[in-house]
Each structure stands twice: as C-alpha cells, then as structure tokens.
Tab-separated table of C-alpha atoms in Angstrom:
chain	number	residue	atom	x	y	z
A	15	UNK	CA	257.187	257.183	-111.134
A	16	UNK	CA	256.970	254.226	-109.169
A	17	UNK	CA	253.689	253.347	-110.123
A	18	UNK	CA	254.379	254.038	-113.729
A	19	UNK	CA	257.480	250.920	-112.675
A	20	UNK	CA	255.052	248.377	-111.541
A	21	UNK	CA	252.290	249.011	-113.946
A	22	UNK	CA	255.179	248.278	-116.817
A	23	UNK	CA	256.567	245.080	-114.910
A	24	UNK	CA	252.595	243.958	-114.926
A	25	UNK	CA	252.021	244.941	-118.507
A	26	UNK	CA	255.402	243.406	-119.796
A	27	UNK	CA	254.562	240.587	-118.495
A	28	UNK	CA	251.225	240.067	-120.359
A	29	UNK	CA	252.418	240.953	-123.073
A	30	UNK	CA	255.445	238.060	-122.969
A	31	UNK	CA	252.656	235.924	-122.373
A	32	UNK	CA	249.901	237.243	-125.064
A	33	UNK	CA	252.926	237.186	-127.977
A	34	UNK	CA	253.732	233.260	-126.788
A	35	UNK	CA	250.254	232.184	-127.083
A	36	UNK	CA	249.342	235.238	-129.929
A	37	UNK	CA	246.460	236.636	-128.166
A	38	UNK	CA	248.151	239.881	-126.958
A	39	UNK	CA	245.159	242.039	-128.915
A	40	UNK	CA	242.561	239.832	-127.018
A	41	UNK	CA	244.152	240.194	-123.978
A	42	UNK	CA	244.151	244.265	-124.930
A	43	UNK	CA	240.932	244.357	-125.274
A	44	UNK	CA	240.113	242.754	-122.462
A	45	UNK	CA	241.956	244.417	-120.612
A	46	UNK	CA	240.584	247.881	-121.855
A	47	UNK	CA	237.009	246.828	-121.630
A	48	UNK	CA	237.698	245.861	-118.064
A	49	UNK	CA	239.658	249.424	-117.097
A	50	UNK	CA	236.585	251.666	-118.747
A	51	UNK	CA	234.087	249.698	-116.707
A	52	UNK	CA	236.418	250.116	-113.566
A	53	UNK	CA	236.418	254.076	-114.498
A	54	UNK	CA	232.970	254.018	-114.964
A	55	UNK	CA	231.556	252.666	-111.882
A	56	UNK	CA	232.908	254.783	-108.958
A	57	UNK	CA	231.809	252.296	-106.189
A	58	UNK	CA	233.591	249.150	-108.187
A	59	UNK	CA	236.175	251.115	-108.449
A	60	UNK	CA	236.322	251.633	-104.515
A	61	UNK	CA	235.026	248.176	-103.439
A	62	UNK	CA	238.247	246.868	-105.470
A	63	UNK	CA	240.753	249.292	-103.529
A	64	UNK	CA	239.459	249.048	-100.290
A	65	UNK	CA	241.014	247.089	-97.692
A	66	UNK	CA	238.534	246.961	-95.490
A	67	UNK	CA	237.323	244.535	-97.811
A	68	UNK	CA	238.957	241.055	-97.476
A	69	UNK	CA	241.285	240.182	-100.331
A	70	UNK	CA	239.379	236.595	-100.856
A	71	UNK	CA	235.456	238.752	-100.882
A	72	UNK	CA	237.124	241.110	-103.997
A	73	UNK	CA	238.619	238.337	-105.594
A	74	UNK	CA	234.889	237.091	-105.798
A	75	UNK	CA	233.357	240.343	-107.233
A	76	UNK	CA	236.323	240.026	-109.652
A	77	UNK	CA	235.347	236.066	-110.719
A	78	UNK	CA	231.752	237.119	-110.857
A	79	UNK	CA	233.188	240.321	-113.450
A	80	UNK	CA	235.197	237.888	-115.146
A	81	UNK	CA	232.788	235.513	-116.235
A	82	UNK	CA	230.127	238.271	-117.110
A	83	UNK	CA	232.269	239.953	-119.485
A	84	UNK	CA	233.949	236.575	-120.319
A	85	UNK	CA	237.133	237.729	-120.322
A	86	UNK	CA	239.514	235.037	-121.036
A	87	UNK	CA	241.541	232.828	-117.865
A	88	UNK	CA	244.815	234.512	-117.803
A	89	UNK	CA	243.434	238.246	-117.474
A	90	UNK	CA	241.365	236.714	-114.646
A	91	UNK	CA	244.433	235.583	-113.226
A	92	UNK	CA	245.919	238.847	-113.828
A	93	UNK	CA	242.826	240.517	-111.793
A	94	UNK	CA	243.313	238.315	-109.045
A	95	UNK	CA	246.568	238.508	-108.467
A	96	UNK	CA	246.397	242.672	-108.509
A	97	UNK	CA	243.380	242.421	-106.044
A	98	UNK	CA	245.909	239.888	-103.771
A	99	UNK	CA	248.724	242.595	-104.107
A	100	UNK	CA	246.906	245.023	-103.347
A	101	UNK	CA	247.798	246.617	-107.096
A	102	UNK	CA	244.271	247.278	-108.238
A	103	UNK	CA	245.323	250.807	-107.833
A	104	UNK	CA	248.031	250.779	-110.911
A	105	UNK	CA	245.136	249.234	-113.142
A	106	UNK	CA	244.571	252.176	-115.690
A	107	UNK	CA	248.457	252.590	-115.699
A	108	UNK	CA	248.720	248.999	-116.478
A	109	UNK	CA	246.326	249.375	-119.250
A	110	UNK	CA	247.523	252.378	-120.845
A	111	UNK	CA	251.217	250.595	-121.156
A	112	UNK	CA	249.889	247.463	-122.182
A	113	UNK	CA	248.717	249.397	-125.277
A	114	UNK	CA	251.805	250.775	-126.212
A	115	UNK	CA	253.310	247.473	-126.155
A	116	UNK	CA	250.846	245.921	-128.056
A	117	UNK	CA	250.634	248.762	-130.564
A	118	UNK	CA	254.127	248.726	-130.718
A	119	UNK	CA	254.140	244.572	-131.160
A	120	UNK	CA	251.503	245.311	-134.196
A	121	UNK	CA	253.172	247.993	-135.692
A	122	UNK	CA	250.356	250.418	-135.003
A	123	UNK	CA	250.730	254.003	-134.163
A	124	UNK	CA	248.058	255.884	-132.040
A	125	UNK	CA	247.435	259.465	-133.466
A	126	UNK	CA	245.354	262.219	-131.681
A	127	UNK	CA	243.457	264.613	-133.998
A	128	UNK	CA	242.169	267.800	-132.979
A	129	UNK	CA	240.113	269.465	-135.854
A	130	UNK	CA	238.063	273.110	-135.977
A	131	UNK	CA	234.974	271.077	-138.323
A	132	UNK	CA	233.970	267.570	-138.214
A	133	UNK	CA	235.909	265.539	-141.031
A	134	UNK	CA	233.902	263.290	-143.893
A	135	UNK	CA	234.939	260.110	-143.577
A	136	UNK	CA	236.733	260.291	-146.838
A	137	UNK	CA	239.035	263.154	-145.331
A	138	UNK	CA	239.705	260.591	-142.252
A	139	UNK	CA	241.098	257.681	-144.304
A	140	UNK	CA	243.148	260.147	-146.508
A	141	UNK	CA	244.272	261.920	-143.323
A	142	UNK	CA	244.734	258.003	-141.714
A	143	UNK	CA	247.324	257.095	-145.281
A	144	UNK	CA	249.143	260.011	-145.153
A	145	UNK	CA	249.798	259.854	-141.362
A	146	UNK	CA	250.887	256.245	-141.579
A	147	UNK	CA	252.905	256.946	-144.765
A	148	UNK	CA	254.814	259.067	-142.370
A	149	UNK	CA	255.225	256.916	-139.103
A	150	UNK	CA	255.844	253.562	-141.444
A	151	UNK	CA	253.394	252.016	-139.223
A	152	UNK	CA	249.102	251.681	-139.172
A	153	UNK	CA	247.371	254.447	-137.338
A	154	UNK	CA	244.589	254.230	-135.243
A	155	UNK	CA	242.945	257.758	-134.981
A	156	UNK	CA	241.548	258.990	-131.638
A	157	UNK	CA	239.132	262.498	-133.095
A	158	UNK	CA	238.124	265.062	-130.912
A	159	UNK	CA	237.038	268.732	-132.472
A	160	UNK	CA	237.684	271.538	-130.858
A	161	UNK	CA	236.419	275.068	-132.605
A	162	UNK	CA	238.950	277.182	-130.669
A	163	UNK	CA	241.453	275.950	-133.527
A	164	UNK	CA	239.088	278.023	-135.773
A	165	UNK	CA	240.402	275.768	-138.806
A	166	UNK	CA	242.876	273.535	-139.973
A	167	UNK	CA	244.025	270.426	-137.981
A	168	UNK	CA	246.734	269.049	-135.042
A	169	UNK	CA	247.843	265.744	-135.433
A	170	UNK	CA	249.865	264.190	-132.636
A	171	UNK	CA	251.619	261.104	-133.425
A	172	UNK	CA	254.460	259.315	-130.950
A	173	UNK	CA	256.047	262.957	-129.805
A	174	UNK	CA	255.524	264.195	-133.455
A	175	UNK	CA	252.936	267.167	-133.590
A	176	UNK	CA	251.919	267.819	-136.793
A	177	UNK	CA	249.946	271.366	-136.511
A	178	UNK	CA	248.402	273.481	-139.021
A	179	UNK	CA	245.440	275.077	-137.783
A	180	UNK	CA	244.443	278.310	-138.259
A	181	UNK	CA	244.782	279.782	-134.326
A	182	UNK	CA	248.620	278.339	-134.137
A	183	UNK	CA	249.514	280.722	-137.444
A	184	UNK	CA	247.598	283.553	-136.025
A	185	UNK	CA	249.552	283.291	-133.000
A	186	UNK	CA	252.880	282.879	-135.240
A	187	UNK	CA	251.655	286.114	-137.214
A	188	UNK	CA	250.863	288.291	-133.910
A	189	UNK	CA	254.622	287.034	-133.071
A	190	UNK	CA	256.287	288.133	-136.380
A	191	UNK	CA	254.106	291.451	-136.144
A	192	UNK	CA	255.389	291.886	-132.785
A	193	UNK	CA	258.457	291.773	-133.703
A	194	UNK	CA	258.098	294.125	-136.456
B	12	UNK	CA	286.166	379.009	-40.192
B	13	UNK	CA	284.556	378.410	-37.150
B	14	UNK	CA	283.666	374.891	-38.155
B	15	UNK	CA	287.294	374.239	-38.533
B	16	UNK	CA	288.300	375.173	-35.234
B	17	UNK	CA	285.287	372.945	-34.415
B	18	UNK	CA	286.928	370.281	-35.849
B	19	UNK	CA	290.402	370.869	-34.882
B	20	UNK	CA	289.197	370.797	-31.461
B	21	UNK	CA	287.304	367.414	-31.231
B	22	UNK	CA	290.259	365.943	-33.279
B	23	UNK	CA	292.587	367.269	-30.166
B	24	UNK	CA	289.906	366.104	-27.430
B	25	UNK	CA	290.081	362.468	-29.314
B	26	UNK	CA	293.341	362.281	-29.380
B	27	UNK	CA	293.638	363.196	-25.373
B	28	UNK	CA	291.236	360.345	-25.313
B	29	UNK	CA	293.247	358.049	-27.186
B	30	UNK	CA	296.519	359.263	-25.604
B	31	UNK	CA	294.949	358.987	-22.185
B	32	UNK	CA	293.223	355.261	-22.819
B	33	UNK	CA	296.650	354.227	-24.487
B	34	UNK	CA	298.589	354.845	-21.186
B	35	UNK	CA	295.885	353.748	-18.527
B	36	UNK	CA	295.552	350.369	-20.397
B	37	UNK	CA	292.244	350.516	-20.956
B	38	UNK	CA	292.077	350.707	-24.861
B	39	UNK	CA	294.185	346.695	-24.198
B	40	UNK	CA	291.621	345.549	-22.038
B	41	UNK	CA	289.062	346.532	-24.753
B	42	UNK	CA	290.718	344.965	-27.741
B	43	UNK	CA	291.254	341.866	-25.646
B	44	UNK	CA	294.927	342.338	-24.502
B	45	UNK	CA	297.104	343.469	-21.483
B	46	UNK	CA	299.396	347.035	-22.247
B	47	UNK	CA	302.500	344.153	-22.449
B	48	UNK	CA	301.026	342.669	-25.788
B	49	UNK	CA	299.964	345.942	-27.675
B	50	UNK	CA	303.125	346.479	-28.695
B	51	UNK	CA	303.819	343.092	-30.596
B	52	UNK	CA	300.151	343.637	-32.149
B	53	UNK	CA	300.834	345.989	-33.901
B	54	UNK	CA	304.462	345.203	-35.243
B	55	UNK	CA	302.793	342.485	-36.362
B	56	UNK	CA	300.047	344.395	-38.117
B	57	UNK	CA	302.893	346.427	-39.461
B	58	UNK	CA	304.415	343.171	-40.920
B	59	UNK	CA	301.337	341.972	-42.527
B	60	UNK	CA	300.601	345.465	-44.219
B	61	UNK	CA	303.684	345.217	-45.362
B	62	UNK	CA	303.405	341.908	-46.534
B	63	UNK	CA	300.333	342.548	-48.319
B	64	UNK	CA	302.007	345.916	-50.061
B	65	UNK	CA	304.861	343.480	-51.147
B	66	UNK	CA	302.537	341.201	-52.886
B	67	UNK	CA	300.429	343.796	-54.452
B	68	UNK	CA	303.401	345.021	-55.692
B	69	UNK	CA	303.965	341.482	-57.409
B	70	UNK	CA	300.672	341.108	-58.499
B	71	UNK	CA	301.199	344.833	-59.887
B	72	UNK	CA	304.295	343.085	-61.788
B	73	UNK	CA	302.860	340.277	-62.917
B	74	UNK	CA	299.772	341.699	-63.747
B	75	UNK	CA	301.950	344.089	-66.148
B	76	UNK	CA	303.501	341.241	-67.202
B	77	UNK	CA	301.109	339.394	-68.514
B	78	UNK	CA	299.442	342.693	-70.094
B	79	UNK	CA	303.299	342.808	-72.391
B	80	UNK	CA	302.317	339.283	-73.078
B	81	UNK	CA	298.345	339.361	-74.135
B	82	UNK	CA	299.581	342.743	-76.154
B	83	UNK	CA	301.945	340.412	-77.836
B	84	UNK	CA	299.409	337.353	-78.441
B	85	UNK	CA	297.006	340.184	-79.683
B	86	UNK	CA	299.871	341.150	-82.177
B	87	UNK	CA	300.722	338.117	-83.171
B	88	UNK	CA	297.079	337.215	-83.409
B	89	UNK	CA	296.456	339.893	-85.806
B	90	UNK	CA	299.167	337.993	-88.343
B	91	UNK	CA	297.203	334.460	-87.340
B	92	UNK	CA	294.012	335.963	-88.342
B	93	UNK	CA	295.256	337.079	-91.686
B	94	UNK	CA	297.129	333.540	-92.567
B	95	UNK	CA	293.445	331.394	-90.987
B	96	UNK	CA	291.506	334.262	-93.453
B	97	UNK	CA	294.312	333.859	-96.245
B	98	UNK	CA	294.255	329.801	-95.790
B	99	UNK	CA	290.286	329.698	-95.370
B	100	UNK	CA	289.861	332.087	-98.862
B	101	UNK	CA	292.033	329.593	-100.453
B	102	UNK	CA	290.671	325.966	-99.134
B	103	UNK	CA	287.020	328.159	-99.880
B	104	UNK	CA	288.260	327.926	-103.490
B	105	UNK	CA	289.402	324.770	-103.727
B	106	UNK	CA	286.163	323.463	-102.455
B	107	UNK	CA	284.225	325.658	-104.807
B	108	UNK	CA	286.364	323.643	-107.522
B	109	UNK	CA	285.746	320.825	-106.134
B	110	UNK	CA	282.192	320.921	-105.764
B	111	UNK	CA	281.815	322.125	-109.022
B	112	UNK	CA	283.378	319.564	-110.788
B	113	UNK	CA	281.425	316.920	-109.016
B	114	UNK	CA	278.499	318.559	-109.655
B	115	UNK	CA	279.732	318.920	-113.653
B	116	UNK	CA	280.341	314.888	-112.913
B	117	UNK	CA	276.791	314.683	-111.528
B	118	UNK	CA	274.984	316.516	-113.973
B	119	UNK	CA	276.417	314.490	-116.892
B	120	UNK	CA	276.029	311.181	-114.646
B	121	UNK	CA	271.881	312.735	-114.276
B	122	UNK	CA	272.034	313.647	-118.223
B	123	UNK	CA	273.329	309.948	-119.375
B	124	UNK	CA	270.675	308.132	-116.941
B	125	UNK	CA	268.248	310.539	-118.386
B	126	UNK	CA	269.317	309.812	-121.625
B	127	UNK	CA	269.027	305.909	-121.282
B	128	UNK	CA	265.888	306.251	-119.415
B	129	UNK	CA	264.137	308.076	-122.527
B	130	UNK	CA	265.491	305.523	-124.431
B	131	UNK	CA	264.027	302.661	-122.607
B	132	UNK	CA	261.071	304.483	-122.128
B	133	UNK	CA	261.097	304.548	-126.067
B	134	UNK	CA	262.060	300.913	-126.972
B	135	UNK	CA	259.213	299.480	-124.013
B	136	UNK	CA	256.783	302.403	-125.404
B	137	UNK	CA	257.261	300.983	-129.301
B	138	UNK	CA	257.358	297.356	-127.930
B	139	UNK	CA	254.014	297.622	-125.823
B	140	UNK	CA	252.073	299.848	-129.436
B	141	UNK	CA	253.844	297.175	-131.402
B	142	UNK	CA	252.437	294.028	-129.300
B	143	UNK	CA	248.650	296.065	-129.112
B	144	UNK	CA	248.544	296.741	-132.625
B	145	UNK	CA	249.509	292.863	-133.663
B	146	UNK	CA	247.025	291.523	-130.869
B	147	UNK	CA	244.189	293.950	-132.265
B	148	UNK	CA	245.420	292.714	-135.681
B	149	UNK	CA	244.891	289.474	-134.997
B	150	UNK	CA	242.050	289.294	-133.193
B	151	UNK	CA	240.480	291.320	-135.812
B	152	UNK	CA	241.863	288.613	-138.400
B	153	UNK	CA	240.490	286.039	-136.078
B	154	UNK	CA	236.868	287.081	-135.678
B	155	UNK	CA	236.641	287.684	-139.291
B	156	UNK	CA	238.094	284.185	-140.185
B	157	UNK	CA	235.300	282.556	-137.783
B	158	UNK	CA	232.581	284.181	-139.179
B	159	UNK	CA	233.594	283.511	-142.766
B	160	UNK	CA	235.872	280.482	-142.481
B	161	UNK	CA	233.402	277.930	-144.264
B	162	UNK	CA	233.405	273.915	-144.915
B	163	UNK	CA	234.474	274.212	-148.110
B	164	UNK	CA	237.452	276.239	-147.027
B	165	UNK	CA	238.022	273.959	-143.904
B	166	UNK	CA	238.114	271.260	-146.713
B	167	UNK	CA	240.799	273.152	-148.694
B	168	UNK	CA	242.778	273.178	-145.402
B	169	UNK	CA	242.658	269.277	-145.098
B	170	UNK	CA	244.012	268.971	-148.267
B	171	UNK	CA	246.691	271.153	-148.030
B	172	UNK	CA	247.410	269.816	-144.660
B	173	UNK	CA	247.193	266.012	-146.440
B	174	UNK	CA	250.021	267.396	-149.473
B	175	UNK	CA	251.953	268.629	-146.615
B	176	UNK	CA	251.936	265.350	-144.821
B	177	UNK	CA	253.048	263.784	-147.830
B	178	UNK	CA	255.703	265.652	-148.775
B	179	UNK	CA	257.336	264.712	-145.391
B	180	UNK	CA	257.472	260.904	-146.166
C-alpha cells in the first residue's frame, strides 16, 4: 500500500511533466523498455537495489543504461533520482501506474483476452471495434490463449469482464442442474 | 438309706466344726478378722444382699416396663408399617406415572429427531446424487465438446460473442 503511494507520487509526476512538454507516450515507453530490461536481468536488477553499492557507482551503471538505450534526459533524471532515494525498488510499480495515466491521458483502454483457439487477425480488429465501441475509448489488446476455456472468449476491460467461453457456461449449467 | 444317715452325719460333724471354730475365733482369724468384727461383716453382707435384691427387683420393674412399652411400639409399629406400605404403593404409582409419561415425552422427542434426521439424511442424500449426476453431466458434455469443438465453431463463437458486444453499446 505504501509502495503502491510512492510509485503514484513518482508516476504523477512524470506524467505532469510528459503532458507539459507532450511526450508522456515517449516517456512511457521509455520507461517500459527500461522496467522489462530491469526484470530481465536478475543481477541489474540487484546491483541497482543494493546498498552495498554506493549511490554515486549505480548512478553510473544507470548513465551508462541511459545512453545505450537513449532514453531521453528527464527519465534519466528520473533513474537517478530513484537510485539516490533509494526507490529503485518501486520501479515496476512506477511503471505499471504510469501506464494507466498515460492510457487514461490518451483515451486508451487496456483489454486482456483470454481465448480457447488462436484468433485471425480479422477476428482481433473486429473483437478490438466492438470492445472500444463499448468502453468509448481505443483498446490496446494484451492475447494470451488458454485451452482450459475449451471455447469462446474472456475479455477483461477496466473491472468489466466480458466472459463467454464455453467452461464458464458449463460451470453455470452443472450449477442450474444442481439445483434441479 | 444308709447313705442318708451318711450324710446327715457329716452335715452334723461340719456343723460341730463350724459351731466349734465360730466360738474359739479361729474361723475370724482365717477370714482376716478378730471374733469383735464378725458380727458387723456380716450385717453388712446382709445389707448388701439386700441391696442387691432391692435393685433386682427394680431392674425386674423396669425391665417389665419397658417390655409394656416395646409391646406397644411393636403395636403401633404394625399400623406404621401399613401407612409406610400404603404411602410407598401409592408414591410407587405416582412414579410409575411419572416415568411413563416422560418416557411417552422421550419417545416422541426420539421419534421427531428421528424424523428430521431421515429427512436430512434425504435432502443431503438428493443434494450429493443431484451435484454427481450434474458434475458427470458436465464433464461428459465437456470432453465431448473438446474433442469435437472445431475452428469453424470456435469462429461461430467469436461472432456471437462480437453481436453480443455490440448490443451492449
């Protein structure tokens, strides 16, 4: 709970800066590229959190990251500053609500969709339209397939689920059976 | 006869004896006493028989007595006996009644319990064929769904799920 606090107070204040200078989606993806490489690699990941490690020798590895991946100057700053408070911790947190503010800023919903069969293409961007003609917003589909459905789709959409695969209205039929 | 006279004649010699050990003294000096004191002796042995007569003749009394009075008790006991058997016959009934009726109370208190029991038994022993029947159901429906669930039909599914989507804009 309090980490989910400071990661917002970090991510707000980003995002006040990325909608001044209109670069919030660049900052984004910065920011995301920088968090999955961060996941990836274990020992970054550890080298950045340790303390044992002096706070001016991590804010090196960071510039060295930084201009590799040439990220722009402020999420540098941003890195440094979370390496000198000792934040580097509350990174994926920091990431995860960043994107919420920017899709919220953009008018973008995020949907997860679980299907039984892999989806054409053409069923994605009529699944994508219908979806958004719902939410009033653009979606950006996350699609994972999962055969235990056994058919049929789950959409989940900002606290909305939208189900109808097959194992949910087995499991609604055993219920009504059950009941006789 | 002869044996009498025998008898009669060492009786008299004893009493000679007696008579003659009386007056020398000598029967004193063997009990422990001078001729003076024999005398007193026995008054006093005279008193003390007497004494003792007197109070058996109290205890005789008393002991009569008390026989008027345990004749009475036993009388009286004899009417006790028949109220304690009359009372007991009657408190035996009322406890027969009494333990009766509770067990009447029991027995229906057993027969309801039994009652609900079955009944419980009945509704969990529908409930649990119920639940196996609809699980077997659908597992049944489910295994034959993923071996004959195909694209095409997965397709149909998207669509309906798209029209469904739709209709809740």
């Amino acid at each position: 709970m309090i980490a989910r606090k400071i990661a917002r107070r970090y991510a707000k204040a980003l995002m006040s800066i990325g909608r001044e200078d209109g670069k919030y989606e660049q900052y984004g993806e910065e920011l995301a590229a920088f968090t999955s490489l961060v996941q990836g690699e274990k020992r970054l990941r550890s080298v950045l959190t340790n303390p044992t490690i002096t706070i001016p020798q991590r804010q090196a590895i960071i510039k060295e990251i930084t201009q590799r991946l040439r990220l722009s100057p402020l999420l540098g700053n941003l890195l440094h500053l979370l390496v000198e408070k000792n934040r580097m911790q509350y990174l994926s947190d920091i990431e995860f609500l960043y994107r919420e503010l920017a899709d919220a800023a953009a008018g973008r919903a995020r949907v997860k969709l679980e299907t039984s069969h892999d989806l054409s293409p053409q069923a994605l961007e009529k699944l994508a339209r219908s979806l958004e003609g719902v939410a009033g917003k653009t979606v950006i589909m996350e699609v994972q397939t999962d055969p235990s459905l056994i058919g049929g789709i789950v959409a989940r959409m900002e606290g909305m689920v939208f189900d109808g695969c097959i194992r949910t209205q087995l499991e609604r039929l055993r219920e009504a059976l059950a009941k006789g | 006869m002869g044996s009498d006279l025998i008898k009669l004649f060492n009786f008299a010699v004893l009493v000679a004896i007696i008579y003659y050990l009386v007056k020398k003294g000598i029967l004193a000096r063997l009990l422990g006493m001078d001729a003076f004191h024999l005398g007193p002796y026995l008054k006093k042995r005279e008193e003390a028989i007497k004494t003792a007569l007197a109070d058996a003749e109290n205890a005789k009394r008393e002991g009569e007595k008390k026989y008027q009075e345990y004749e009475e008790r036993l009388r009286k006991l004899d009417q006790e006996i028949q109220q304690l058997r009359q009372t007991l016959i009657e408190e035996g009934e009322r406890e027969k009644e009494r333990i009766i009726s509770e067990a009447r109370q029991i027995g229906e208190k057993i027969k309801e319990q039994a009652r609900l029991t079955a009944q419980q038994e009945l509704k969990t022993a529908k409930r649990r064929v119920q639940d196996e029947t609809a699980a077997a159901t659908i597992k049944l429906a489910e295994e034959l769904l993923k071996k004959h669930l195909t694209t095409k039909d997965h397709e149909h599914l998207v669509d309906d799920y798209i029209q469904h989507i739709k209709r809740m804009q």
